[in-house]
XYZ file of C-alpha atoms in Angstrom:
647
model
C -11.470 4.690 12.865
C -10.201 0.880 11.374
C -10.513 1.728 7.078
C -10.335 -1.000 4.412
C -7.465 -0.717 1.975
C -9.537 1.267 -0.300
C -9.973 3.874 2.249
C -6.555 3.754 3.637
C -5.070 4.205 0.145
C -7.356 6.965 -1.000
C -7.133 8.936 2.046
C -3.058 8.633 1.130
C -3.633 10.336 -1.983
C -6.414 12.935 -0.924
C -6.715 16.264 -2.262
C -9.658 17.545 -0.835
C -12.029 16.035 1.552
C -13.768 15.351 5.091
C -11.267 16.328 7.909
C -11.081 12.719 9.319
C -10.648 9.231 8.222
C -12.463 8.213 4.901
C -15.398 6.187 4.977
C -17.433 4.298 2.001
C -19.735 6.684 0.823
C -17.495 10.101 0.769
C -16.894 12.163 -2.314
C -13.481 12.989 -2.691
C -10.931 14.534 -4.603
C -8.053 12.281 -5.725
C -4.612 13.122 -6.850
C -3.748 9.629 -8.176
C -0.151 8.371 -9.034
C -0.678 7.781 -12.612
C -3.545 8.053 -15.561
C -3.283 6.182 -18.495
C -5.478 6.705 -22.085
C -5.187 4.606 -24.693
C -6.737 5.438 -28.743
C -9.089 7.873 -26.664
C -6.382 10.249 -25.756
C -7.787 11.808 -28.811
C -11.015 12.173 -27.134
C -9.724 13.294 -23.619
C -7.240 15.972 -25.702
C -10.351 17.330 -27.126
C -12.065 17.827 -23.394
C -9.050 19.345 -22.687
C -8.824 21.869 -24.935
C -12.649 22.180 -24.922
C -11.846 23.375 -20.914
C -9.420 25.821 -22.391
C -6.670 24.269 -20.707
C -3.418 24.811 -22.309
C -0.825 23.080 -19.505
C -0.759 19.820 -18.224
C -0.552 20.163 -14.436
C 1.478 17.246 -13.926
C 3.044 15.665 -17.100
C 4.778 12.583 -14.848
C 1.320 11.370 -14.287
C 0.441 10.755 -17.639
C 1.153 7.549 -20.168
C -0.341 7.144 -23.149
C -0.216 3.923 -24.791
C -2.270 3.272 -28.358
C -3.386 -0.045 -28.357
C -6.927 -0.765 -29.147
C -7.165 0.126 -33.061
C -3.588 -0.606 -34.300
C -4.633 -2.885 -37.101
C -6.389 0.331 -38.930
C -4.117 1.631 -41.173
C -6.457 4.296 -42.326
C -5.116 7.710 -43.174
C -7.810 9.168 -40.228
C -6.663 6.836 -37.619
C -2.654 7.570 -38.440
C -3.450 10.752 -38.518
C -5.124 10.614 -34.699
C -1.990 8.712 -33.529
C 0.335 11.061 -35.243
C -1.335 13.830 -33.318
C -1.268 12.024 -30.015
C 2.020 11.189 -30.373
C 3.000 14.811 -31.118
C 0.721 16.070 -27.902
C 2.708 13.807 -26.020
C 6.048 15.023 -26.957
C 4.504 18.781 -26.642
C 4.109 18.271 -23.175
C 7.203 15.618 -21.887
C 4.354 12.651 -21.027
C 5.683 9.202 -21.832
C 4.063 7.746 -24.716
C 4.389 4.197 -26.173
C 3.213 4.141 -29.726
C 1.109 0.794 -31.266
C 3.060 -2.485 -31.200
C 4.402 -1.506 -27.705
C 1.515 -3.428 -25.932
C -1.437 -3.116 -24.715
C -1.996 -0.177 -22.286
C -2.889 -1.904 -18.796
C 0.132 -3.988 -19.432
C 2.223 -1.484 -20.062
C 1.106 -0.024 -16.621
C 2.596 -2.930 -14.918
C 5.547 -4.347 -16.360
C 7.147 -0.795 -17.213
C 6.655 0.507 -13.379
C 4.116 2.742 -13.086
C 2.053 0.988 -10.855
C 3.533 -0.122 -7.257
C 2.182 -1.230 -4.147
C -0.677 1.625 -2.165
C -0.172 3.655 -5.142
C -3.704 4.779 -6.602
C -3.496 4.352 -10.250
C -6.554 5.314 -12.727
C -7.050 4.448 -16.874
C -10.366 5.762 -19.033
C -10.744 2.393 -19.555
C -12.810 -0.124 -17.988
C -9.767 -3.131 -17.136
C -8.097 -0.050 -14.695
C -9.027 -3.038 -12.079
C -6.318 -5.171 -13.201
C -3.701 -2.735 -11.325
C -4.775 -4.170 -8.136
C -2.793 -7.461 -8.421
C -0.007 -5.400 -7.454
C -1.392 -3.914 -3.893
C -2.556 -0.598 -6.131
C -6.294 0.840 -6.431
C -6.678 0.756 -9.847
C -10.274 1.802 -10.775
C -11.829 3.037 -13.819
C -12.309 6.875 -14.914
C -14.435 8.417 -17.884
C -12.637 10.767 -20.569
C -14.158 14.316 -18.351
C -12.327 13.069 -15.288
C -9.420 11.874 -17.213
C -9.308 15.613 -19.292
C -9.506 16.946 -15.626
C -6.452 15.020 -13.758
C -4.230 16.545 -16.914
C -6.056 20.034 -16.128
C -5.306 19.827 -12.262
C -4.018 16.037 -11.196
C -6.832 15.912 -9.524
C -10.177 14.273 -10.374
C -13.525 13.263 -7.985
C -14.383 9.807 -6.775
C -16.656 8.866 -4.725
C -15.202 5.865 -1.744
C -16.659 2.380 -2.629
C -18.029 -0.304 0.026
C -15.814 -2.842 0.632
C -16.453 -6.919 -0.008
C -13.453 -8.960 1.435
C -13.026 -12.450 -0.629
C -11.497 -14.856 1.784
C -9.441 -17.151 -0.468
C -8.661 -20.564 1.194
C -7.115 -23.878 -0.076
C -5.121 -24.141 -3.441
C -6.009 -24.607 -6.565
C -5.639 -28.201 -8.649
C -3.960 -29.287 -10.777
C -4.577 -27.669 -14.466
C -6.718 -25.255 -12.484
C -6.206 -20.842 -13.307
C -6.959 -17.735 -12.044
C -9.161 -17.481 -15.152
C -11.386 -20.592 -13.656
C -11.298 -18.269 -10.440
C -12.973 -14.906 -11.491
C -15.033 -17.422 -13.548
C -16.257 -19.020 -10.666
C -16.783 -15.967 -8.945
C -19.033 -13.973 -11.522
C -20.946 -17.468 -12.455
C -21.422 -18.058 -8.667
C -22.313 -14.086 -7.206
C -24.291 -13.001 -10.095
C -27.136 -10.604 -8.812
C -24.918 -7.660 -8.364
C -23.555 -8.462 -4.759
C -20.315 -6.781 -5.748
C -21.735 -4.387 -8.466
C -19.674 -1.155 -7.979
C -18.177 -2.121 -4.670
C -13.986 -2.469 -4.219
C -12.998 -6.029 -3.485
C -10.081 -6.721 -1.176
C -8.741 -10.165 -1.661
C -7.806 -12.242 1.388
C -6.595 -15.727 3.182
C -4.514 -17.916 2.855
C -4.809 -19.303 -0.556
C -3.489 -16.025 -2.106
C -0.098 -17.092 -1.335
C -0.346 -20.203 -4.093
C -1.542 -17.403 -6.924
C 1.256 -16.527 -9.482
C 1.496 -13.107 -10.341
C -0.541 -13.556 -13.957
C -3.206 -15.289 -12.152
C -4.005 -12.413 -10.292
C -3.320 -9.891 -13.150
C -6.276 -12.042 -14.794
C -8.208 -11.970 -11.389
C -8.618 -8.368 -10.944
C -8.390 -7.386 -14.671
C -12.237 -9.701 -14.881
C -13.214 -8.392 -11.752
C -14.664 -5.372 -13.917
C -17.054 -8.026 -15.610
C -18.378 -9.074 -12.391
C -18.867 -5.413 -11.261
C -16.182 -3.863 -8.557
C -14.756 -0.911 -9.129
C -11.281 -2.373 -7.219
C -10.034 -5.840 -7.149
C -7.094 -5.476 -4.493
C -4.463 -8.108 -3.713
C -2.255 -7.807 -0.872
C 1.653 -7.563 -0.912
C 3.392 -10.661 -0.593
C 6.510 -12.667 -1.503
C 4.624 -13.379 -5.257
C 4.454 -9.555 -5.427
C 7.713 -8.406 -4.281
C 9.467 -10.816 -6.826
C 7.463 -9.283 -9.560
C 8.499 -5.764 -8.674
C 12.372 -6.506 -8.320
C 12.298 -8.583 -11.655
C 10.449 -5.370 -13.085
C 13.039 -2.884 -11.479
C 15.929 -5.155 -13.050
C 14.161 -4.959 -16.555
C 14.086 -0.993 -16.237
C 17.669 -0.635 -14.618
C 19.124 -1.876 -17.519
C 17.127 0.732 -19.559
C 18.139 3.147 -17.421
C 14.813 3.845 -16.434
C 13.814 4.405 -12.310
C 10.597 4.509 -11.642
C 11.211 2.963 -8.363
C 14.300 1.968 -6.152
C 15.200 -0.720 -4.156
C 14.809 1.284 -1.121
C 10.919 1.405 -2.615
C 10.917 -2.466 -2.807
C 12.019 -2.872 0.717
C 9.822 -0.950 2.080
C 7.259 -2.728 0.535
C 8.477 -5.421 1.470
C 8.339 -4.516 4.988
C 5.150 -2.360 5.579
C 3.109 -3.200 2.787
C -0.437 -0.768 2.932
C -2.606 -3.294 4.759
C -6.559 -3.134 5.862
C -6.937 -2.572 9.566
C -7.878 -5.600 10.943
C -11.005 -3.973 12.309
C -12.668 -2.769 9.392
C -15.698 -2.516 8.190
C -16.920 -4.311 5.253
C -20.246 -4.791 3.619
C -20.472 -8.381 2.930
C -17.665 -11.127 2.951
C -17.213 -13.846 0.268
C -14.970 -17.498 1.473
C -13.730 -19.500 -1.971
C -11.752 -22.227 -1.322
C -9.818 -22.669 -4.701
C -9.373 -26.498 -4.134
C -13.696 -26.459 -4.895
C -12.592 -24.851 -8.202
C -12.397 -26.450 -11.164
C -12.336 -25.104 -15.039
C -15.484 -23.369 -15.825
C -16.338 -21.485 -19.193
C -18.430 -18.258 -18.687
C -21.247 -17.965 -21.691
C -22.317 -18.406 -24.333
C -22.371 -14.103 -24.318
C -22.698 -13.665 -20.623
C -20.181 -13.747 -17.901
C -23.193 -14.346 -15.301
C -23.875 -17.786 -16.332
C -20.865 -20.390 -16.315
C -21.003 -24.239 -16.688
C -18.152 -26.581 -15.476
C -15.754 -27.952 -19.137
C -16.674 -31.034 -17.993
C -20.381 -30.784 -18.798
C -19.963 -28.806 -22.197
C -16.987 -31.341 -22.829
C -19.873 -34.002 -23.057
C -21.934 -31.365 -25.449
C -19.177 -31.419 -28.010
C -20.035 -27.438 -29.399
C -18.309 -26.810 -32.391
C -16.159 -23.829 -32.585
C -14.743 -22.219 -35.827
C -12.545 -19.684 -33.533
C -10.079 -19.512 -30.621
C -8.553 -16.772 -29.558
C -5.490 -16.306 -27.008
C -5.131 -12.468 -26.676
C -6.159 -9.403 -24.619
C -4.855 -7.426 -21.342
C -6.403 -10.549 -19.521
C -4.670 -13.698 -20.212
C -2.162 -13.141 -23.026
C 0.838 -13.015 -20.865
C 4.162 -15.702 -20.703
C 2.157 -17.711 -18.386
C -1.377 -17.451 -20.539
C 1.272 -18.356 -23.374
C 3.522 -21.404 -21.753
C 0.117 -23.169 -20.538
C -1.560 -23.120 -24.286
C 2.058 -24.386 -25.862
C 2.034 -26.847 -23.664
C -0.909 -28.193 -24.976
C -0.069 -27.429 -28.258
C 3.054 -28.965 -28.339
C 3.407 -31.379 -31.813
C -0.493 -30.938 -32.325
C -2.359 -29.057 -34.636
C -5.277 -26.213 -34.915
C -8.440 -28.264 -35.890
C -9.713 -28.354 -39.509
C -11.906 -25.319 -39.571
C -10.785 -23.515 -36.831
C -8.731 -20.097 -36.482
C -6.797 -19.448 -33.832
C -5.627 -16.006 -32.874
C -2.903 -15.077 -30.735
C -1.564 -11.866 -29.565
C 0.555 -10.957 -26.661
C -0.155 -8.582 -24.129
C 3.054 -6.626 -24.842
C 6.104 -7.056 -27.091
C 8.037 -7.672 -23.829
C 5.914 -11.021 -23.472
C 5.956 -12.172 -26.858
C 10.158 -11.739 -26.880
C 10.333 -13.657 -23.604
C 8.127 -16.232 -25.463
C 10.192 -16.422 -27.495
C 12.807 -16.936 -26.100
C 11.485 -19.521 -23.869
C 10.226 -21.149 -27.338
C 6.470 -21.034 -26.870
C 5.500 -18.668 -29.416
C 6.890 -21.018 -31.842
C 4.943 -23.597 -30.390
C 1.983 -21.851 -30.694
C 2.494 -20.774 -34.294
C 3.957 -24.460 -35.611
C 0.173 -25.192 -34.622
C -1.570 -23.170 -36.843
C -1.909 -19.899 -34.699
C -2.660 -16.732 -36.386
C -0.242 -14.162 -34.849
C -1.321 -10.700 -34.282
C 0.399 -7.449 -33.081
C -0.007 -6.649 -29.740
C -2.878 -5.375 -28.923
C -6.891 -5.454 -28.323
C -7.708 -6.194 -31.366
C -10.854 -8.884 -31.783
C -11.141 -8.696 -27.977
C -12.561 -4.734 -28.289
C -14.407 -6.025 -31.797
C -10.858 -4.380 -34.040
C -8.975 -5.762 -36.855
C -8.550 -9.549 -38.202
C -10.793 -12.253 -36.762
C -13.821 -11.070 -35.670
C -16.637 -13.325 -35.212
C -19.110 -13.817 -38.499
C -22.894 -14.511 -37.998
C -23.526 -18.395 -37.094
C -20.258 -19.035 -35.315
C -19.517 -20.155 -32.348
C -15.807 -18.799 -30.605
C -14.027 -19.710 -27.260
C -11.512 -17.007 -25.562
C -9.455 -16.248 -22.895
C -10.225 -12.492 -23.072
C -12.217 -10.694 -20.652
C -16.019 -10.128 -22.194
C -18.141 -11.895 -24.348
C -21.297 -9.408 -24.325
C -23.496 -10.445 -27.637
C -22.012 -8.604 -30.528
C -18.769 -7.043 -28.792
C -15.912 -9.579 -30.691
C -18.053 -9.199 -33.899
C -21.473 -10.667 -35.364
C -24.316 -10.244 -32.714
C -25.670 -13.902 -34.094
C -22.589 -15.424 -33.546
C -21.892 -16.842 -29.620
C -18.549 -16.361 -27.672
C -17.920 -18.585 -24.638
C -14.982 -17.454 -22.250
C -12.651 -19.332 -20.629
C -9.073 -19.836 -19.956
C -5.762 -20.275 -22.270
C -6.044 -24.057 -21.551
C -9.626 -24.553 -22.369
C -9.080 -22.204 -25.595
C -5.861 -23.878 -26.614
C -7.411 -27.778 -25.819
C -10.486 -26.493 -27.597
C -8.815 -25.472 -30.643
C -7.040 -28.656 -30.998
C -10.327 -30.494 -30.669
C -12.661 -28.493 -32.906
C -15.112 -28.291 -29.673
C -15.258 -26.960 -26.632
C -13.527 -29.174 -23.526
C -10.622 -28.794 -21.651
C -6.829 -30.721 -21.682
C -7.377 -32.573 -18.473
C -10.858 -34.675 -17.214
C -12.181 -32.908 -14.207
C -15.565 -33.708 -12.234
C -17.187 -30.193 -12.817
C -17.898 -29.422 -9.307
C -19.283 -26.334 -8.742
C -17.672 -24.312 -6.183
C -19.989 -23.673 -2.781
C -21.414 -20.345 -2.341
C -20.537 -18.931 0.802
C -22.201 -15.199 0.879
C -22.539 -12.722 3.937
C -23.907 -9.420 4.161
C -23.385 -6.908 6.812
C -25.658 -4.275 8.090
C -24.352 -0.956 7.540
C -25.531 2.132 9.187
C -25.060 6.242 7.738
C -24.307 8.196 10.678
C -25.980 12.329 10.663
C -22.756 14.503 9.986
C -23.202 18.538 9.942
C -21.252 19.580 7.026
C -20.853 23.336 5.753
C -22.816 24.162 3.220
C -20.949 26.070 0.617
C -22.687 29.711 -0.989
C -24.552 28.569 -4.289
C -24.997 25.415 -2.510
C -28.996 24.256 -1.022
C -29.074 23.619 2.517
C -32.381 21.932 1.542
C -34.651 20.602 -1.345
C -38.056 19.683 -1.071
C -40.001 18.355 -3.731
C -42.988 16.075 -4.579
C -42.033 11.920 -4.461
C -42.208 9.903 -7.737
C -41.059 6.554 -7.045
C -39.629 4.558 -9.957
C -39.242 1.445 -8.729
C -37.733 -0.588 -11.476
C -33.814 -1.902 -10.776
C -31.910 -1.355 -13.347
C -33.566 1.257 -15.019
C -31.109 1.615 -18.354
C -29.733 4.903 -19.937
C -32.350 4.076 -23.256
C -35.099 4.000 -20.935
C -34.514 7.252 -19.452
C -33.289 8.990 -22.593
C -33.990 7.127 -25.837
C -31.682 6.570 -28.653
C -33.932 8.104 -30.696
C -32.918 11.042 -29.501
C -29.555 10.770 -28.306
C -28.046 11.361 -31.834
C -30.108 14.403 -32.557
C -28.438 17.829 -32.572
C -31.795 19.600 -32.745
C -33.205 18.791 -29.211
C -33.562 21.781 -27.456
C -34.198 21.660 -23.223
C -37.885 21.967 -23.960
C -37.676 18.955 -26.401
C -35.814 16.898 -24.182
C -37.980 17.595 -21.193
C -41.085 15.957 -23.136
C -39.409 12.840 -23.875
C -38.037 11.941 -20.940
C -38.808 8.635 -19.566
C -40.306 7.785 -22.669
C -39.073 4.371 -23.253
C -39.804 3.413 -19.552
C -43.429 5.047 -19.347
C -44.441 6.933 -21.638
C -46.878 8.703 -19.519
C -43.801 10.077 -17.385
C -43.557 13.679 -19.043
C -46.934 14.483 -18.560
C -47.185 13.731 -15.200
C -43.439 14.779 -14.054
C -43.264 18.090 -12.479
C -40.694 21.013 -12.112
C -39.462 20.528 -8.506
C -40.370 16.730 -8.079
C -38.025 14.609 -6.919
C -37.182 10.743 -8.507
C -36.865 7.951 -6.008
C -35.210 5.076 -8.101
C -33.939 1.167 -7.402
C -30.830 -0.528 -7.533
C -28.372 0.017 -10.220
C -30.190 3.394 -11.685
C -29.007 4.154 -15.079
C -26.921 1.186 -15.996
C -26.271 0.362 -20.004
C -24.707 3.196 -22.224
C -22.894 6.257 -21.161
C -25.427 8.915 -22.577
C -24.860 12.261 -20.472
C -28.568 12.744 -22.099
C -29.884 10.381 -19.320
C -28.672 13.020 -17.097
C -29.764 16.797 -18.555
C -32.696 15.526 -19.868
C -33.623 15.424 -16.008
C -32.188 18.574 -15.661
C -34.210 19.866 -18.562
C -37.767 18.681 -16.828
C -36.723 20.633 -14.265
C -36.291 17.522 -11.354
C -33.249 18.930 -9.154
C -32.184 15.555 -7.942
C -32.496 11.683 -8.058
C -32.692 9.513 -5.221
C -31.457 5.564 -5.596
C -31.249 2.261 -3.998
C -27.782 2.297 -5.938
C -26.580 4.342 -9.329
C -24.657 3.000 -12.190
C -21.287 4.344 -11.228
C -21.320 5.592 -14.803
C -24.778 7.504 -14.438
C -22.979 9.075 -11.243
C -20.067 10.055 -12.629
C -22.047 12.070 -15.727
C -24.510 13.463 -12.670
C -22.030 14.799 -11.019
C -19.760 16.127 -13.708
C -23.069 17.767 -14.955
C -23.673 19.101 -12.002
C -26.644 16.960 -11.022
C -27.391 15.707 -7.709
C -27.781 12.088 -7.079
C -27.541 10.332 -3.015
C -27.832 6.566 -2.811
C -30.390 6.064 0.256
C -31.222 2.034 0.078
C -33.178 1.611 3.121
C -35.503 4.646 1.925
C -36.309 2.463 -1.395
C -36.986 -0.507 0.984
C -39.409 1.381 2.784
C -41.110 3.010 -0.036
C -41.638 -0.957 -1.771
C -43.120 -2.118 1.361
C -45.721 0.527 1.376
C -46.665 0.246 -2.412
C -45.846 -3.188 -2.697
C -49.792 -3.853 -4.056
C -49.193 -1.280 -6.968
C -45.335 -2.216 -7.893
C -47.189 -5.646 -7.992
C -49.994 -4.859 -10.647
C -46.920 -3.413 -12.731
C -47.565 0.284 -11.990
C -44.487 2.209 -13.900
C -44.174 5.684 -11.944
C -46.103 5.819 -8.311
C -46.559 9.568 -6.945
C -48.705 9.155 -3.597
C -48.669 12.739 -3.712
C -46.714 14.223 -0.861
C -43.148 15.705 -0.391
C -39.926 14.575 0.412
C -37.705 16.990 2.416
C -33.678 16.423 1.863
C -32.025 18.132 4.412
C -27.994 18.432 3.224
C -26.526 20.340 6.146
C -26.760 16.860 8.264
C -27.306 14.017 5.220
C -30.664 13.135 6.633
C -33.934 12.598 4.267
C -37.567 13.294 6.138
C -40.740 11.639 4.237
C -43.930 10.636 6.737
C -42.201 11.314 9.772
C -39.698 8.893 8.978
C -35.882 9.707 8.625
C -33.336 8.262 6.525
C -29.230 8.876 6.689
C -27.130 9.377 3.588
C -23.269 10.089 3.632
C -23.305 13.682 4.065
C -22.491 15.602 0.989
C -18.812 17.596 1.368
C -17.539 20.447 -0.738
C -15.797 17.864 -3.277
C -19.798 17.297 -4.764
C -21.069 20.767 -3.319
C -18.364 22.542 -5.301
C -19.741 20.452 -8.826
C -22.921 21.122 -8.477
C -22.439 24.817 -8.350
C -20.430 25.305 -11.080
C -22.773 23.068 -12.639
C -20.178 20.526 -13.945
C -16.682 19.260 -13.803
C -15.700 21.091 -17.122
C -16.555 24.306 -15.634
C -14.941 23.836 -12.026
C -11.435 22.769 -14.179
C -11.895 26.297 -15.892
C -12.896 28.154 -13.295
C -9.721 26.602 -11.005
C -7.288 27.469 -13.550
C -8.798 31.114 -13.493
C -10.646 30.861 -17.319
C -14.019 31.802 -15.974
């Protein structure tokens, strides 16, 4: 059967699974190449230990790289790195300690991610490995405690959404004004949680940072993979990267590797399936800003040129677009210039490696002669951290990779995003605008979806495991039913809730008439995105409290799905079920009605992946022993202990 990269790369790294090719939709179990943590190693060493694990299974997979408070010089938070640091060392993983760089970067200029390698981070930006021809994809701190437990940790095969890249890009034109373009233009969740496989011709014309900065946003416009093929840009990274670590005397890869690469890269089958297919041509593209605290809307420079917004901060940092080439465009700019009166502008660089080559190449001086504000290398304002944060009335512009209200400091100040051009031309001018005069075309939207179709599979049904559940239907048909809504933070804080306690709030915040009417045994039919916004596990057991033994969605948050499962929750994404059920109730989802039970069952059969309601059936991917096996030891943490023999 023809697989997309994703598939083709994660069935290369499979641990347990289906016996045949991989298909969106499986649960798996991974053994990926690397996992990197960052300041929550702390966190994840705590899980670990929590499991009762005392070994790590594979110490080679490992790097830990502190990076996101290294401005605190607190006695606690030396005190955490001291201990991380000592871990490390304990157990022979490679550790880089603050001032090294930030961690993603690290990842890629010191080796440890190469081409159809599947690399993972408990950190959101994992994406960014895919510049390289890797599946780099987030992981939470359970799954992250588990890979060190076992090297092994579950996932659950994303759909595919090729982008068809065609044309070139102009003059003064980035990779940053690319994922711009793309979250401004495809912003009602068409890629939300799906892996993107870059394509076409105009990849060719992408440096190597562009497409660092490509995939590393991709996570604000919602993938869990932004993949770039193997090319000539690619291979030229790699052997300038095995030259760096050859005279370190460091191999992480040889040139046997490269050539191989070079030669039979890991390639989609031309034949595969995808589930929608995006075209850009990069010659429509032209510098956009994302904001002001949103990456869904974006205008074009040119308009907000003509606005003249004052700014009273610029910043040039993060694991998105502070690299040599992020650098060399704002010093070009910057060149015999100065920062505006009342402006700051911060600059880090993504690693020490960068800033040395800057300045060597004489850039960072550049910047600095300017009026930057130099800080260590790191996240720093980007994550909210340290020096420079944003104070209540002002207005910033940055090249990082998020602008959510609140996130790079005062919730009534507003952060714009754009790229090291725009911030450096920006800062120079006191307002927002750009170095060059463009036309602020907007790039055409070119969007198509293709039907996709679950296919009954028998699968074994493991003991402990139900062959079945039946249950009465409540239909919740809001999309993007949040965490808070489910679970409120009212609650989530409190050490005194009890099962019982939780069970009678649950829902609250969505409709507060939920508890009463929720039975044991009934099942929830949800929307799209189900349980997007914080990571409470609460939005999880307090289901499990009430007593409902599974949720049904349009889509989950892959969050929520990942603290289902490693909860031991059930949870099947079955969209065309949700379309059905809004066509017959569309009168009451119209007058606003909150929770709909019609009052008969819902019959779930597992042994085949098939869902009976009203003499109507409905596929789901089929539920394997990867998922089986979590749900009966009712969690991940338990399945780790009970592998390693501690239960």
């Amino acid at each position: 059967m023809p697989q997309t990269i994703v598939e083709k790369i994660a069935q290369a790294h499979l641990a347990e699974g289906p016996n045949r090719p991989l298909r969106a939709g499986d649960f798996v179990s991974i053994r990926p190449h690397r996992v990197m943590t960052h300041d929550n190693t702390s966190a994840v060493m705590s899980k670990f230990k929590g499991i009762g694990a005392k070994k790590i299974h594979d110490p080679k997979q490992l790097v830990f790289a502190l990076d996101h408070d290294i401005q605190n010089h607190d006695e606690a938070n030396l005190k955490k790195y001291r201990s991380i640091e000592a871990f490390a060392k304990e157990h022979g993983v490679d550790f880089y300690p603050a001032g090294t760089g930030i961690g993603h970067q690290i990842m890629v200029e010191r080796g440890y991610v190469v081409p159809g390698s599947f690399v993972v981070a408990s950190d959101s930006h994992s994406n960014m490995y895919g510049a390289l021809g890797a599946v780099g994809t987030p992981i939470v701190r359970t799954d992250a405690a588990a890979v060190w437990a076992t090297g092994e940790f579950w996932w659950q095969i994303p759909r595919t959404i090729q982008v068809v890249l065609e044309g070139k890009l102009p003059e003064g034109v980035t990779g940053k004004d690319v994922i711009i373009t793309l979250c401004g233009l495809y912003n009602h969740d068409e890629a939300l949680n799906a892996a993107v496989e870059f394509a076409g011709p105009g990849i060719a014309s992408l440096s190597m940072d562009a497409r660092l900065s490509i995939s590393n946003m991709s996570t604000e416009w919602g993938p869990l993979v932004g993949w770039f093929p193997v090319d000539e840009v690619t291979i030229a990274y790699l052997k300038a990267t095995h030259q760096r670590l050859k005279h370190m005397s460091v191999d992480r890869f040889s040139e046997k590797d490269i050539d191989g690469w070079t030669h039979n890269p890991a390639r989609p089958d031309p034949a595969a399936s995808y589930a929608a297919r995006i075209v850009l041509d990069l010659a429509q593209v032209t510098p956009h800003v994302s904001g002001p605290d949103t990456v869904q809307v974006m205008a074009s420079v040119a308009d907000l040129a003509k606005e003249k917004i004052a700014i009273q901060k610029a910043y040039l940092l993060s694991c998105t677009n502070s690299r040599v080439e992020d650098l060399d465009s704002a010093a070009r700019i910057l060149k015999g210039r100065k920062v505006a009166a009342g402006v700051k502008f911060y600059l880090a660089p993504a690693s020490k490696w960068v800033q040395d080559e800057a300045e060597c190449r004489g850039s960072w001086q550049t910047l600095l002669d300017a009026g930057a504000i130099p800080l260590p290398p790191s996240c720093g304002p980007c994550i909210g951290l340290g020096t420079g944060l944003l104070e209540p009335g002002e207005v910033g512009i940055s090249a990082t990779n998020r602008n959510f209200k609140g996130r790079m400091g005062s919730r009534d100040a507003k952060c714009y995003l754009g790229s090291p051009a725009v911030v450096a031309a920006s800062a120079v001018a006191g307002y927002i605008c750009g170095p060059l005069s463009t036309n602020g075309h907007k790039a055409d939207r070119n969007y198509k979806e293709f039907s996709a179709t679950t296919q009954p599979e028998k699968v074994e049904i493991l003991p402990g495991f139900p062959q079945q559940v039946r249950g009465r239907l409540i239909f919740v048909p809001q999309d993007n039913l949040n965490t808070d809504a489910i679970y409120g933070k009212d609650y989530t804080y409190r050490d005194d809730m009890t099962p019982a306690m939780m069970a009678k709030v649950v829902m609250e915040n969505y409709d507060p008439q939920f508890a009463s009417r929720a039975h044991n045994g009934d099942i929830i039919v949800g929307g799209y995105n189900f349980g997007t916004g914080s990571s409470r596990e609460q939005a999880v057991t307090c289901l499990k409290a009430k007593g409902i033994p599974m949720v049904i969605a349009a889509s989950f948050s892959q969050t929520y799905l990942r603290n289902a499962y490693n909860n031991g929750f059930l949870c099947v994404e079955v969209p065309e079920l949700v379309k059905r059920l809004r066509d017959r109730f569309a009168g009451p989802i119209a007058m606003k009605e909150k929770t709909l039970i019609p009052g008969d069952e819902i019959d779930v059969d597992f042994t085949s992946g098939v869902i009976h309601w009203r003499s109507e059936n409905f596929t789901f991917p089929a539920l394997g022993s990867v998922p089986q096996s979590l749900v009966i030891a009712q969690g991940v943490e338990n399945l780790v202990a009970k592998r390693l023999g501690l239960k």
